[in-house]
XYZ file of C-alpha atoms in Angstrom:
379
model
C 262.262 138.435 -13.822
C 259.861 138.344 -10.529
C 257.213 140.015 -12.365
C 257.515 137.807 -15.328
C 256.527 135.281 -12.958
C 253.868 136.409 -11.083
C 250.396 134.248 -11.969
C 247.874 135.952 -14.263
C 244.420 136.034 -11.650
C 241.143 135.765 -13.036
C 238.104 136.402 -11.211
C 235.179 134.693 -12.553
C 231.805 135.757 -11.748
C 229.404 133.113 -12.864
C 225.463 133.411 -11.686
C 223.882 130.889 -14.233
C 224.793 127.072 -13.560
C 224.206 124.507 -16.066
C 225.903 124.868 -19.299
C 228.441 127.743 -17.608
C 229.139 125.423 -14.732
C 230.364 122.627 -17.118
C 232.153 124.967 -18.915
C 233.957 126.562 -15.841
C 235.131 122.739 -14.878
C 236.232 122.262 -17.882
C 238.279 125.439 -18.087
C 239.711 125.475 -14.755
C 240.769 121.706 -15.061
C 243.179 122.362 -18.320
C 244.370 125.816 -17.488
C 247.904 126.422 -16.769
C 247.832 126.327 -12.710
C 251.737 127.568 -12.657
C 250.847 130.407 -14.671
C 247.001 131.180 -13.778
C 245.040 131.649 -10.460
C 241.270 131.206 -10.873
C 238.756 132.905 -8.505
C 235.145 132.128 -8.805
C 232.558 134.135 -7.508
C 229.073 132.492 -8.003
C 225.829 132.029 -6.880
C 224.223 129.387 -4.384
C 223.040 127.284 -7.864
C 226.831 125.972 -7.931
C 227.878 123.173 -5.341
C 231.241 124.535 -3.909
C 232.637 121.313 -3.240
C 233.033 120.744 -6.919
C 235.622 123.459 -7.000
C 238.029 122.367 -4.430
C 240.615 121.202 -6.666
C 239.981 123.110 -9.446
C 239.485 126.611 -8.600
C 241.838 128.583 -5.919
C 239.137 130.261 -3.956
C 235.675 130.190 -4.154
C 233.221 133.021 -2.845
C 229.082 132.358 -3.049
C 227.014 135.366 -3.638
C 223.000 135.486 -3.730
C 222.365 137.430 -7.192
C 219.124 138.553 -7.630
C 216.925 138.815 -10.856
C 215.024 141.786 -9.682
C 216.215 145.247 -9.491
C 216.063 146.870 -6.587
C 217.930 146.904 -2.704
C 218.836 143.387 -2.698
C 220.209 143.243 -6.415
C 222.270 146.501 -4.877
C 223.403 145.026 -2.172
C 224.948 141.729 -4.867
C 226.389 144.223 -6.864
C 228.382 146.243 -3.898
C 229.418 142.672 -2.880
C 230.963 141.502 -6.074
C 232.492 145.178 -6.068
C 233.737 144.079 -2.722
C 235.053 140.839 -3.782
C 237.013 142.246 -6.804
C 238.880 144.617 -4.806
C 239.645 141.995 -1.789
C 241.057 139.630 -4.802
C 242.638 141.992 -7.063
C 242.641 140.437 -9.787
C 244.452 141.308 -13.607
C 241.024 140.265 -15.019
C 237.556 139.937 -14.385
C 235.722 137.103 -16.385
C 232.269 137.628 -16.393
C 230.034 134.554 -17.576
C 226.082 135.267 -18.614
C 224.051 138.257 -19.192
C 223.332 138.632 -15.215
C 226.375 138.093 -14.170
C 227.797 140.196 -16.654
C 225.910 143.001 -16.335
C 226.637 142.883 -12.395
C 230.107 142.443 -12.707
C 230.578 145.066 -15.647
C 228.681 147.743 -13.484
C 230.852 146.562 -9.830
C 234.170 146.817 -11.501
C 233.987 150.291 -12.989
C 236.741 152.819 -11.912
C 238.888 149.379 -10.688
C 242.043 149.003 -12.684
C 242.050 145.659 -14.407
C 240.873 144.123 -17.630
C 237.095 142.699 -18.142
C 236.061 139.905 -20.430
C 232.775 139.190 -20.889
C 230.931 135.754 -22.320
C 227.292 135.813 -22.871
C 227.114 132.441 -23.221
C 224.392 132.835 -25.688
C 222.870 136.822 -26.412
C 219.695 137.471 -24.569
C 218.152 138.866 -27.154
C 218.220 135.769 -29.198
C 215.684 133.956 -26.742
C 212.162 133.375 -27.444
C 210.268 136.594 -26.508
C 208.456 139.409 -27.494
C 210.071 142.343 -29.555
C 209.962 144.948 -26.351
C 211.877 142.983 -23.973
C 214.003 141.807 -27.332
C 215.005 145.522 -27.872
C 215.709 146.338 -24.112
C 217.894 143.557 -23.967
C 219.662 144.753 -27.036
C 220.242 148.335 -25.836
C 221.566 147.055 -22.310
C 224.117 145.125 -24.332
C 224.976 148.178 -26.333
C 225.372 149.906 -23.407
C 227.248 147.768 -20.763
C 229.955 146.590 -23.718
C 231.772 149.366 -23.347
C 232.680 148.498 -19.795
C 234.166 145.217 -21.278
C 237.739 144.706 -22.983
C 236.526 141.968 -25.094
C 233.755 139.987 -25.376
C 234.045 136.089 -26.061
C 231.615 134.767 -28.415
C 230.856 130.955 -28.261
C 230.145 130.317 -31.994
C 230.432 132.463 -34.971
C 226.566 132.678 -35.314
C 226.925 134.112 -31.983
C 229.460 136.803 -33.027
C 227.736 137.273 -36.408
C 224.481 138.177 -33.989
C 226.271 140.448 -32.214
C 227.602 142.438 -35.393
C 224.055 142.660 -36.865
C 222.362 144.288 -33.491
C 225.668 146.705 -33.340
C 226.308 145.356 -29.983
C 229.853 146.659 -30.449
C 232.808 147.156 -32.706
C 234.033 143.735 -34.552
C 237.644 144.387 -33.001
C 236.249 143.956 -29.228
C 234.653 140.473 -30.044
C 236.538 137.291 -30.456
C 235.368 133.513 -31.212
C 236.435 131.121 -28.974
C 234.827 127.634 -29.335
C 233.330 125.892 -26.668
C 234.802 122.000 -26.235
C 234.048 119.262 -23.649
C 236.199 117.105 -21.785
C 237.228 114.067 -24.292
C 239.519 112.368 -21.746
C 237.460 113.166 -18.650
C 234.033 111.909 -21.129
C 235.919 108.721 -21.767
C 235.940 107.614 -18.542
C 232.541 106.372 -17.038
C 231.665 107.101 -13.200
C 231.604 103.399 -12.759
C 227.825 103.518 -12.194
C 227.304 100.642 -15.128
C 224.202 101.667 -16.202
C 222.041 99.616 -18.580
C 218.918 99.033 -19.640
C 218.485 96.332 -17.456
C 219.651 98.699 -14.436
C 217.357 101.242 -15.222
C 214.295 99.045 -15.929
C 213.865 99.503 -19.839
C 213.332 96.926 -21.797
C 215.886 95.153 -23.251
C 214.902 95.261 -27.099
C 213.854 99.295 -26.641
C 215.539 101.883 -29.518
C 216.548 104.630 -27.043
C 215.344 108.253 -28.081
C 217.304 110.825 -25.782
C 217.910 114.148 -25.176
C 219.858 116.118 -22.283
C 219.088 119.667 -21.203
C 217.086 121.275 -18.865
C 213.421 121.087 -18.955
C 212.789 124.488 -20.053
C 210.905 126.426 -22.655
C 214.555 126.946 -24.390
C 214.833 123.110 -24.780
C 211.314 122.484 -26.189
C 210.451 119.165 -23.864
C 207.191 119.459 -25.059
C 208.318 118.950 -29.108
C 210.151 115.714 -27.930
C 207.160 114.486 -26.251
C 205.067 115.141 -28.932
C 207.440 113.631 -31.500
C 207.861 110.647 -29.368
C 203.900 109.936 -29.718
C 204.154 109.988 -33.863
C 207.527 107.894 -33.555
C 206.176 105.341 -30.925
C 203.280 104.314 -33.957
C 206.094 103.596 -36.137
C 208.533 102.191 -33.840
C 206.695 100.276 -31.181
C 209.805 99.238 -29.479
C 211.035 102.523 -29.001
C 211.687 104.034 -25.659
C 212.211 107.724 -24.457
C 215.101 108.907 -22.012
C 215.664 112.710 -20.874
C 218.399 113.507 -18.767
C 217.680 116.940 -16.917
C 215.558 119.025 -14.397
C 213.743 122.149 -14.439
C 210.766 124.214 -14.453
C 208.781 122.165 -17.462
C 209.226 118.906 -15.295
C 205.349 118.420 -14.228
C 204.089 119.763 -17.816
C 206.074 117.191 -19.210
C 204.724 114.305 -16.901
C 201.399 115.330 -17.415
C 202.226 115.860 -21.380
C 203.050 112.297 -21.262
C 200.509 110.941 -19.674
C 197.806 112.784 -22.114
C 199.880 111.057 -25.238
C 199.621 107.766 -23.503
C 203.780 107.499 -23.453
C 203.718 106.448 -19.271
C 205.343 103.084 -19.965
C 207.817 104.483 -22.263
C 209.775 107.157 -21.288
C 211.904 108.112 -18.105
C 213.240 111.074 -16.902
C 216.406 111.578 -15.083
C 216.996 114.616 -13.243
C 220.436 116.420 -12.873
C 223.364 114.101 -12.785
C 227.297 113.973 -12.991
C 227.942 112.224 -16.069
C 225.800 112.620 -18.503
C 227.821 110.799 -20.892
C 226.993 107.526 -18.575
C 223.240 107.745 -20.050
C 223.864 108.851 -23.476
C 225.913 105.618 -24.490
C 222.375 104.361 -23.886
C 220.657 106.200 -26.386
C 220.220 104.943 -30.027
C 219.135 108.450 -31.366
C 220.488 111.724 -29.595
C 217.984 114.759 -29.998
C 218.512 118.633 -29.309
C 215.258 120.559 -30.231
C 216.285 123.766 -28.475
C 214.135 127.222 -29.541
C 217.246 129.360 -29.181
C 220.988 128.036 -28.724
C 224.157 129.859 -28.384
C 226.520 126.860 -28.814
C 224.462 123.549 -27.516
C 227.471 121.854 -25.365
C 226.002 118.536 -25.289
C 226.435 118.315 -29.190
C 229.777 117.527 -29.032
C 229.033 114.722 -26.258
C 226.533 113.007 -28.551
C 229.438 113.535 -31.220
C 232.033 111.725 -29.102
C 229.608 108.728 -27.677
C 228.807 108.035 -31.546
C 225.098 108.848 -31.516
C 223.696 109.987 -34.793
C 222.325 113.611 -33.994
C 219.048 115.364 -34.691
C 219.009 119.007 -33.905
C 217.110 121.857 -34.464
C 218.007 124.200 -37.396
C 218.279 127.589 -35.259
C 221.253 129.762 -33.819
C 224.523 128.381 -33.587
C 223.759 124.758 -34.209
C 224.226 125.016 -37.426
C 227.827 126.052 -36.904
C 228.403 122.406 -35.530
C 225.834 120.195 -37.532
C 226.001 119.665 -41.128
C 223.021 118.814 -42.235
C 223.762 114.903 -43.898
C 227.221 115.136 -42.850
C 227.496 114.707 -39.292
C 223.829 115.020 -37.974
C 220.304 115.820 -39.371
C 218.788 119.533 -39.035
C 215.261 119.911 -38.694
C 213.119 123.050 -38.396
C 212.289 124.415 -34.847
C 208.857 123.409 -33.087
C 208.178 120.587 -35.948
C 207.892 116.960 -34.256
C 206.261 115.901 -37.474
C 210.286 115.999 -39.253
C 211.459 115.005 -36.017
C 209.389 111.782 -36.448
C 210.266 111.261 -39.581
C 213.947 111.794 -39.360
C 213.997 109.458 -36.097
C 212.079 106.583 -38.084
C 214.484 107.200 -41.130
C 217.541 106.660 -39.079
C 216.285 103.744 -37.485
C 215.520 102.171 -41.000
C 218.558 102.783 -42.710
C 221.450 101.398 -41.104
C 224.317 103.112 -43.650
C 223.109 106.920 -42.964
C 223.255 105.874 -39.377
C 226.848 104.627 -39.134
C 227.927 107.516 -41.340
C 226.580 110.264 -39.575
C 227.873 108.556 -36.064
C 231.496 108.317 -37.767
C 231.607 111.576 -39.193
C 230.627 113.404 -35.931
C 233.247 111.169 -33.846
C 236.071 112.598 -36.184
C 234.526 116.221 -36.036
C 234.316 116.423 -32.061
C 238.247 115.157 -31.484
C 239.227 117.773 -34.390
C 237.387 120.410 -33.214
C 235.681 120.467 -29.639
C 238.806 119.403 -27.420
C 238.670 121.573 -24.387
C 242.056 121.852 -24.072
C 242.216 124.233 -27.292
C 239.294 126.207 -25.465
C 241.735 126.175 -22.432
C 245.064 127.493 -24.659
C 242.627 130.054 -26.551
C 241.813 131.606 -23.417
C 245.319 131.595 -21.764
C 246.498 133.655 -25.099
C 243.537 136.108 -24.232
C 244.269 136.288 -20.520
C 248.100 136.668 -21.631
C 247.673 139.547 -23.955
C 245.405 141.215 -21.725
C 248.028 140.645 -18.506
C 250.885 142.158 -20.609
C 248.625 145.579 -21.430
C 247.852 146.167 -17.303
């Protein structure tokens, strides 16, 4: 009886912040704290205070991307932390942490779950690097009991590349905190408080200013949209390495007075509510967690037809799919939504229904708990 009542201890290893950070906050919030204990080993990109009431314990590690003595020290530290906390399950998130955790865990008696949160070999990169990522993932798959895919597209991608046998893969769709997202952070954001003209038609996007999210295409599309919709205004929520490049491009395109960049915020939903149309123009995408947030806010979506995005967006039903790197098609569809109120309302309404049916994080937490229970029983 005492063994049955013992909490299942899960040690999460996470290096990459952004979407993984949000994923973990959602998961910890809704897991059964009477049954599970969550320990987070994370990089310094994470804010430790954010997990004060979510994780049972937080350890921070200086993860290194390059191979060398510093990365070896990081690996040995992670191994010591695994031994220190003696978890039933190690859950490794994303490729860097996934590689380090799997090697660090070799020979330790527990179960290991790996979630790439989007395969590295699906990124836009050279063929040699892509093949290297595939070889590494194949080799490292041996050291995971289960590999969680965040969409059917991710699972199919793993099978196509023969990363591992199908029985090792499990699809657990991402989700968002619907209850939490419906609560404003109290900033009372409005066009007026953000110095955006009151009659503006706001085209917005949420995501890192990185090559993956194609902020350059967003800006090029903005210039075309502005010619057709004079009162269009463009709002980008997120920081990143392309920040200065985006500013320079906006100046070159003559958009200085028609856009605003808001770097990382705690509650992007307050900004999404200001959008008239929501864009996600990713060049590759493991899931696209912001898409359900767009849906929940009732915003019509235009997104690229790539990787997992078509698993969430059905073209013409709950959003519009466009080719990657095609600013002309993006502009065309924004203008069409602006001019066609029936299509605008239909896509928005369907998105709200879909997110409540499919993408509630409570379902994600339940599926993770079931997986952890099964693995813990085998220990």
